[in-house]
CSV table of C-alpha atoms in Angstrom, one decimal:
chain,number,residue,atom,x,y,z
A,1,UNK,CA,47.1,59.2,6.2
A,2,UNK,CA,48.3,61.9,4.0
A,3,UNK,CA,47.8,65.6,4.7
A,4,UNK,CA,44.8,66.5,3.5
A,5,UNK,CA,42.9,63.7,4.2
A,6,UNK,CA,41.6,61.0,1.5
A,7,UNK,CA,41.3,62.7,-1.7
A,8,UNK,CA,38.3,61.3,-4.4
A,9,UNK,CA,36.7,62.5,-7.9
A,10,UNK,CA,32.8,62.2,-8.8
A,11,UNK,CA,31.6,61.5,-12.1
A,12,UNK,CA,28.4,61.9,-13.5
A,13,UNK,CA,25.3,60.0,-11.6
A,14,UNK,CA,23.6,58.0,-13.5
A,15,UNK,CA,19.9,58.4,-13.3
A,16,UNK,CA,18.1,56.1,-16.0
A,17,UNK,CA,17.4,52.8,-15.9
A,18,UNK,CA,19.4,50.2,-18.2
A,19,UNK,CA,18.5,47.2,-19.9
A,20,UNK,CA,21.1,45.0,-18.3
A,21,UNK,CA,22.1,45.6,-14.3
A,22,UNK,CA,24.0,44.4,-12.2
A,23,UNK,CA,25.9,45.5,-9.2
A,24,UNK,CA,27.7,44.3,-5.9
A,25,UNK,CA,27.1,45.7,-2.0
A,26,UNK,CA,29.6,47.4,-0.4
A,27,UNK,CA,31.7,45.7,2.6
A,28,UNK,CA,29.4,46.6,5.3
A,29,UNK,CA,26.4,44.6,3.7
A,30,UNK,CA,28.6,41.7,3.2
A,31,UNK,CA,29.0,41.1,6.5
A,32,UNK,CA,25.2,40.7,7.1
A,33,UNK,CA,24.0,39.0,3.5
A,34,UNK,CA,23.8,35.3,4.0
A,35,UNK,CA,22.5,34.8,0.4
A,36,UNK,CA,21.8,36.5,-2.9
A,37,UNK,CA,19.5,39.0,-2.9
A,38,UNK,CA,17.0,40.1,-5.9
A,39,UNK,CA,14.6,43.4,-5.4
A,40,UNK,CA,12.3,44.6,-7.7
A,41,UNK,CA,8.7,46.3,-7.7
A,42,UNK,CA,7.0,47.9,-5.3
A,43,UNK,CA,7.8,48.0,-1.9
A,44,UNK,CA,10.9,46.2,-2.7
A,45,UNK,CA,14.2,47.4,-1.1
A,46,UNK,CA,15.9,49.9,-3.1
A,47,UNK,CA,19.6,50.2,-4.1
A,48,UNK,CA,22.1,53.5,-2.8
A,49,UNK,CA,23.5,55.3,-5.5
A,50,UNK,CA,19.9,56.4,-7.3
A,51,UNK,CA,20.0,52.8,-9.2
A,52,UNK,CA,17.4,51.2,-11.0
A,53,UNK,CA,14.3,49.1,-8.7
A,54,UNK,CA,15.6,45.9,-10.4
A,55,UNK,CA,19.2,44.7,-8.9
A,56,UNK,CA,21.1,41.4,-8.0
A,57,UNK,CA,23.1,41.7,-4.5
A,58,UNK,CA,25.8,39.4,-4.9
A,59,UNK,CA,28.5,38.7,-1.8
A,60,UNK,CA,32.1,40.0,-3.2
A,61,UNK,CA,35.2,38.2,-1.7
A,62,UNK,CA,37.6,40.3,0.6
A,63,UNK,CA,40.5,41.4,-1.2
A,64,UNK,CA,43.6,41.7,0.6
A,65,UNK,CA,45.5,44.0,-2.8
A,66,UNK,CA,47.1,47.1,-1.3
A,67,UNK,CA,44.6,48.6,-4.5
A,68,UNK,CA,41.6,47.4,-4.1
A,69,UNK,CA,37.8,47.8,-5.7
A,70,UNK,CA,35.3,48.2,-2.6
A,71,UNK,CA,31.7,49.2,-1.8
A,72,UNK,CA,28.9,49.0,-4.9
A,73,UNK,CA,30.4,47.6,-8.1
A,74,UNK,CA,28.1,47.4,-11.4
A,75,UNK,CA,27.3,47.8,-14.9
A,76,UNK,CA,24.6,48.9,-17.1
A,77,UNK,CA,24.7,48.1,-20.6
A,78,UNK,CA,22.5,50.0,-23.3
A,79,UNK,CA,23.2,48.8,-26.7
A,80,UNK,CA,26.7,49.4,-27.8
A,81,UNK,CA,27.3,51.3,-24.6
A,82,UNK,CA,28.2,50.4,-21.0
A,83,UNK,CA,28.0,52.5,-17.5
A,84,UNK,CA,30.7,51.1,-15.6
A,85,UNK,CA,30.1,51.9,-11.8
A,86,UNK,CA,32.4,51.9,-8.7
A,87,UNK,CA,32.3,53.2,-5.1
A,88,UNK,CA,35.7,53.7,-4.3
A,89,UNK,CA,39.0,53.1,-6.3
A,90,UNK,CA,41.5,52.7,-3.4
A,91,UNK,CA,45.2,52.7,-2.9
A,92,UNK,CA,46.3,51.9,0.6
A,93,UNK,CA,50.0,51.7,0.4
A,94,UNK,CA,52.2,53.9,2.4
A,95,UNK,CA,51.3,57.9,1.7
A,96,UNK,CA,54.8,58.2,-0.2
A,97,UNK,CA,53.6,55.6,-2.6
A,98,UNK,CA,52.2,56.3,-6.1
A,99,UNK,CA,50.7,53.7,-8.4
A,100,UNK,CA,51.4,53.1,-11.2
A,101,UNK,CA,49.0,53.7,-14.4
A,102,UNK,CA,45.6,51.6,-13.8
A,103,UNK,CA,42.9,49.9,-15.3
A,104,UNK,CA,39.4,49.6,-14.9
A,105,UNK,CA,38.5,46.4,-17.3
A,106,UNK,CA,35.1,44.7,-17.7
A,107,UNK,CA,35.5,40.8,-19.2
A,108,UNK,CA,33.8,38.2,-20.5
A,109,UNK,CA,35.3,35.2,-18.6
A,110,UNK,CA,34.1,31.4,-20.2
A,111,UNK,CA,33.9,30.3,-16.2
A,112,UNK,CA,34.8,32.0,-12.6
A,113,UNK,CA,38.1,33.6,-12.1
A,114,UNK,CA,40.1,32.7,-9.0
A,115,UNK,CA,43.2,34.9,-9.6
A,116,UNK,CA,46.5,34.4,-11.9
A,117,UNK,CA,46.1,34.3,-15.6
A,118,UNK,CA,42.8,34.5,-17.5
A,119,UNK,CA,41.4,33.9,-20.8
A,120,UNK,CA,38.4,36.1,-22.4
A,121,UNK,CA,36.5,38.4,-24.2
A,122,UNK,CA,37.7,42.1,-23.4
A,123,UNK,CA,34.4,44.2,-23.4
A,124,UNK,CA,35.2,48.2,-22.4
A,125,UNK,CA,38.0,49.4,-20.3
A,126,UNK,CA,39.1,52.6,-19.4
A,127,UNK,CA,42.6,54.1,-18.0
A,128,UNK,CA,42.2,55.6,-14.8
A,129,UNK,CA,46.0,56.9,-14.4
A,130,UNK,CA,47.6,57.1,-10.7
A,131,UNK,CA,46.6,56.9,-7.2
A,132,UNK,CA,48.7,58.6,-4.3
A,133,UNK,CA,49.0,56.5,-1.3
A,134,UNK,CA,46.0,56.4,1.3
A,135,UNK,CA,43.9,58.2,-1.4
A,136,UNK,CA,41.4,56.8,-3.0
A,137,UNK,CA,39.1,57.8,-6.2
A,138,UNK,CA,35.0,57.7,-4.8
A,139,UNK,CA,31.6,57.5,-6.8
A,140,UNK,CA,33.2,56.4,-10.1
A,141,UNK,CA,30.9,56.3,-13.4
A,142,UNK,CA,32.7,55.7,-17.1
A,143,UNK,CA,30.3,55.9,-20.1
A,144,UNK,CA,32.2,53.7,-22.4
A,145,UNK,CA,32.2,51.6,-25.9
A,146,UNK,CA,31.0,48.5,-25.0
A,147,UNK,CA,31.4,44.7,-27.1
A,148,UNK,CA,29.1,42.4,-26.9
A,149,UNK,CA,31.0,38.7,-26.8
A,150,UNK,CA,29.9,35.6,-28.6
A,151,UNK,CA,27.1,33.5,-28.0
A,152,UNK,CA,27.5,31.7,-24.7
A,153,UNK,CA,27.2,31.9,-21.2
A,154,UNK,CA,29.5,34.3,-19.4
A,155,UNK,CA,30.9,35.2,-16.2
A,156,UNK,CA,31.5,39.0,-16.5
A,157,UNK,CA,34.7,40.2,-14.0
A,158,UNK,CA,35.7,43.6,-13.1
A,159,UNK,CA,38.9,43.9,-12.8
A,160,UNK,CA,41.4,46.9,-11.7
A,161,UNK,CA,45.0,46.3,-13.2
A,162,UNK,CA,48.2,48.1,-12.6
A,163,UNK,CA,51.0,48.6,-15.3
A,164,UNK,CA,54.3,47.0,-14.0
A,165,UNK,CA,56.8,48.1,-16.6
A,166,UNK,CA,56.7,44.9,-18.5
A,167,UNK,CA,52.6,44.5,-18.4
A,168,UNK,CA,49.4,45.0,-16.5
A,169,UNK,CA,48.6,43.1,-13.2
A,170,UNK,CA,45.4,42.6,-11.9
A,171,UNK,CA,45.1,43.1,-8.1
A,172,UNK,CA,41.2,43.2,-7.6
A,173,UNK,CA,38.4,41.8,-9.4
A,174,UNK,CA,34.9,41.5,-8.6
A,175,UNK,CA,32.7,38.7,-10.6
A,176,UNK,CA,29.1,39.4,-10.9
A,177,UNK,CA,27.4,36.5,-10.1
A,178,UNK,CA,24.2,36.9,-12.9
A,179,UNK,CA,25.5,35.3,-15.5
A,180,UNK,CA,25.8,37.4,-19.3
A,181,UNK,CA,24.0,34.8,-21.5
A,182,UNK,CA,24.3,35.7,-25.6
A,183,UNK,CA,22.1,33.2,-27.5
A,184,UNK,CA,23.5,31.5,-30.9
A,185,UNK,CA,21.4,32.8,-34.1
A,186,UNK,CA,19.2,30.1,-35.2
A,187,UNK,CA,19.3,28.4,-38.4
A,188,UNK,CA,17.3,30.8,-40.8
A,189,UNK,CA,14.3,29.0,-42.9
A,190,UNK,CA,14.2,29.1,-46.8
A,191,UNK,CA,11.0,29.1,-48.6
A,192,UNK,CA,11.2,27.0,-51.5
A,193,UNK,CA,9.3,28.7,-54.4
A,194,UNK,CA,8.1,25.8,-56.6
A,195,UNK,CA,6.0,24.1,-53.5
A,196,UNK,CA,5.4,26.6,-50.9
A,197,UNK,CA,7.5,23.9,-48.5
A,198,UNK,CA,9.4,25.5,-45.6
A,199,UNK,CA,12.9,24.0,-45.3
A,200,UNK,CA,15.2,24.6,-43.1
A,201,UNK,CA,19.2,23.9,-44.4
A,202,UNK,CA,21.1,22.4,-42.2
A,203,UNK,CA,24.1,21.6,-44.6
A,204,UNK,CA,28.0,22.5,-43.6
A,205,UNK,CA,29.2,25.0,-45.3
A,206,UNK,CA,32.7,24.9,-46.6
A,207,UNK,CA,35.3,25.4,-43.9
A,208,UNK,CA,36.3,29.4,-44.0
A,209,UNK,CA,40.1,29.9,-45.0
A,210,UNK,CA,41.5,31.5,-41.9
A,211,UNK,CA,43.0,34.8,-43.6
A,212,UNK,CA,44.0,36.2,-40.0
A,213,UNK,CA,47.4,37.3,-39.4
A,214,UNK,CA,49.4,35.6,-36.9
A,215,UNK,CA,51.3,37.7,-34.5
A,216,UNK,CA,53.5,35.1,-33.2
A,217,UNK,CA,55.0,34.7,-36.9
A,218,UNK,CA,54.1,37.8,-38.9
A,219,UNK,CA,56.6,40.3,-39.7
A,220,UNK,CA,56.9,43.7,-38.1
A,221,UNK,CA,55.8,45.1,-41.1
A,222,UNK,CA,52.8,43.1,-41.9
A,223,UNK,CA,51.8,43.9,-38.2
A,224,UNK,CA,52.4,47.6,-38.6
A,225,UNK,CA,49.9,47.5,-41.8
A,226,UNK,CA,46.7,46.7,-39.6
A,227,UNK,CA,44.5,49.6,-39.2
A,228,UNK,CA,45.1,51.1,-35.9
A,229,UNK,CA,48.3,49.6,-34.9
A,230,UNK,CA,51.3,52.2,-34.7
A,231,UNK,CA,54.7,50.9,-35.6
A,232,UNK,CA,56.0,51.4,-32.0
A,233,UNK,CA,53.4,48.5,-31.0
A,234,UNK,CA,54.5,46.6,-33.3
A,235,UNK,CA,57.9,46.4,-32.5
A,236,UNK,CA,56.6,46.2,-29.3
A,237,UNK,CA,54.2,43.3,-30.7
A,238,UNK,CA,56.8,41.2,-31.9
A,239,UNK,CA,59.3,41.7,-28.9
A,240,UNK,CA,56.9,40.6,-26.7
A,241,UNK,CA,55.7,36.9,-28.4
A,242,UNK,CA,55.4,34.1,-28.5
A,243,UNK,CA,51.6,34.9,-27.0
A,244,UNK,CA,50.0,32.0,-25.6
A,245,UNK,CA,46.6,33.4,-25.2
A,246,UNK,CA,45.0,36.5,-26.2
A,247,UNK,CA,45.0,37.9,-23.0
A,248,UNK,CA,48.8,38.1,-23.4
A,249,UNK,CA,48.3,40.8,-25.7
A,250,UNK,CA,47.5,43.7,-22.9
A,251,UNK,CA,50.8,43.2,-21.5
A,252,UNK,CA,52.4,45.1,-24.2
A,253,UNK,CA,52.2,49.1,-23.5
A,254,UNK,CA,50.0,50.3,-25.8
A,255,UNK,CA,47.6,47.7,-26.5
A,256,UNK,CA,44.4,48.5,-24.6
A,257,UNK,CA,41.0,46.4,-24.7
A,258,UNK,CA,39.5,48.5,-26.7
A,259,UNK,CA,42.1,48.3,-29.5
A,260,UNK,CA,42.6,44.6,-28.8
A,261,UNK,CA,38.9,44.0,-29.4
A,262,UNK,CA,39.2,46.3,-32.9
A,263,UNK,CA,41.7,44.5,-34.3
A,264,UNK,CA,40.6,40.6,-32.9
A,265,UNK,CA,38.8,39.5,-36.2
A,266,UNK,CA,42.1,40.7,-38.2
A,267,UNK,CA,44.4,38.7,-36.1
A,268,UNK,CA,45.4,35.2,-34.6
A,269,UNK,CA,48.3,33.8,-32.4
């Protein structure tokens, strides 16, 4: 351990309730939690870290990342906002070591994620810069933008990811076991005026012209032109492709989930 001892930084406690929670014990409670656990109400057992009465305990794999995500792991989402919350952000590579830029990410995953590449909705991130070796960041709580996904039934994954020179890596990830569920809109009703008949029009519309530009075959220019993207991305942009999936996209230094998620209607591969 490095002189000084472990080294942390506290955010802001969060101390009202949200309309979506969710968080994950720490390691000691995993060892003793044969199942998932729901409390809410009176009497029922309450949460550390001042959280709201209603939470779902779910068991988190062990990680065996030199960077790792450990104790209580959750999110509270109000609207177009999310509280991202972590226990402890730790590095535990040799003292001598420093990490290189990371990334706390929340996702939208369309089923569980077992490690390697992924696929999915980017939903609020935040850059969390460097961690000295045998130090660790504690009681972490980032107020951030937050986009909901599409209508479906998601598996939402925290991840932590490290830039490598060439991209980011994830090393630990905790998946919340409550699934994220968005419902499709429903089919609206028309009134007809001449008979007072409710009808509901179930005809297929005309198949939209995709008007999306394509990274993997758009000029540096034309990629340059969308609103938000600098020309050193894209050079960048169009160094790095051919993209196979969306996801690819964060590899390139200076893309970030949130500008990813700005710009996903304007773009395709």
């Amino acid at each position: 351990m490095s002189e000084g001892g472990w080294a942390g930084a506290v955010h802001a406690a969060f101390t009202q309730p949200g309309e979506h929670w969710c968080h994950n014990p720490p390691a000691f409670e995993r060892a003793h939690s044969a199942a998932p656990l729901v409390s809410s109400g009176p009497g029922a057992a309450t949460p550390t870290m001042n959280m709201p009465s209603t939470a779902l305990l779910n068991i988190a794999p062990q990680n065996s990342s030199s960077l790792t995500l450990s104790g209580i792991n959750g999110y509270s989402i109000h609207g177009d906002r999310v509280i991202i919350s972590t226990s402890e952000i730790s590095n535990h590579r040799h003292a001598d070591n420093l990490s290189g830029s990371l990334s706390l990410e929340l996702w939208a995953l369309d089923r569980p994620y077992f490690g390697g590449d992924f696929d999915g909705v980017a939903l609020a991130g935040v850059q969390i810069g460097r961690v000295q070796g045998q130090h660790l960041l504690v009681n972490n709580q980032y107020d951030l933008p937050f986009t909901a996904p599409g209508a479906g039934t998601w598996t939402l994954t925290l991840m932590l990811r490290e830039w490598e020179g060439q991209g980011f890596v994830t090393r630990d990830q905790v998946q919340f076991a409550q699934p994220y569920v968005v419902e499709r809109k429903a089919a609206a009703a028309v009134q007809a005026q001449a008979d007072n008949v409710i009808t509901v029009n179930f005809a297929a519309a005309e198949p939209p012209v995709d008007r999306r530009l394509s990274l993997n075959e758009a000029s540096r220019a034309e990629i340059a032109a969308i609103k938000g993207v600098s020309k050193k991305l894209a050079e960048a942009i169009v160094a790095a492709r051919p993209f196979a999936s969306t996801a690819d996209l964060l590899a390139v230094k200076g893309m970030g989930p949130k500008l990813l998620e700005k710009i996903r209607t304007l773009v395709r591969l």
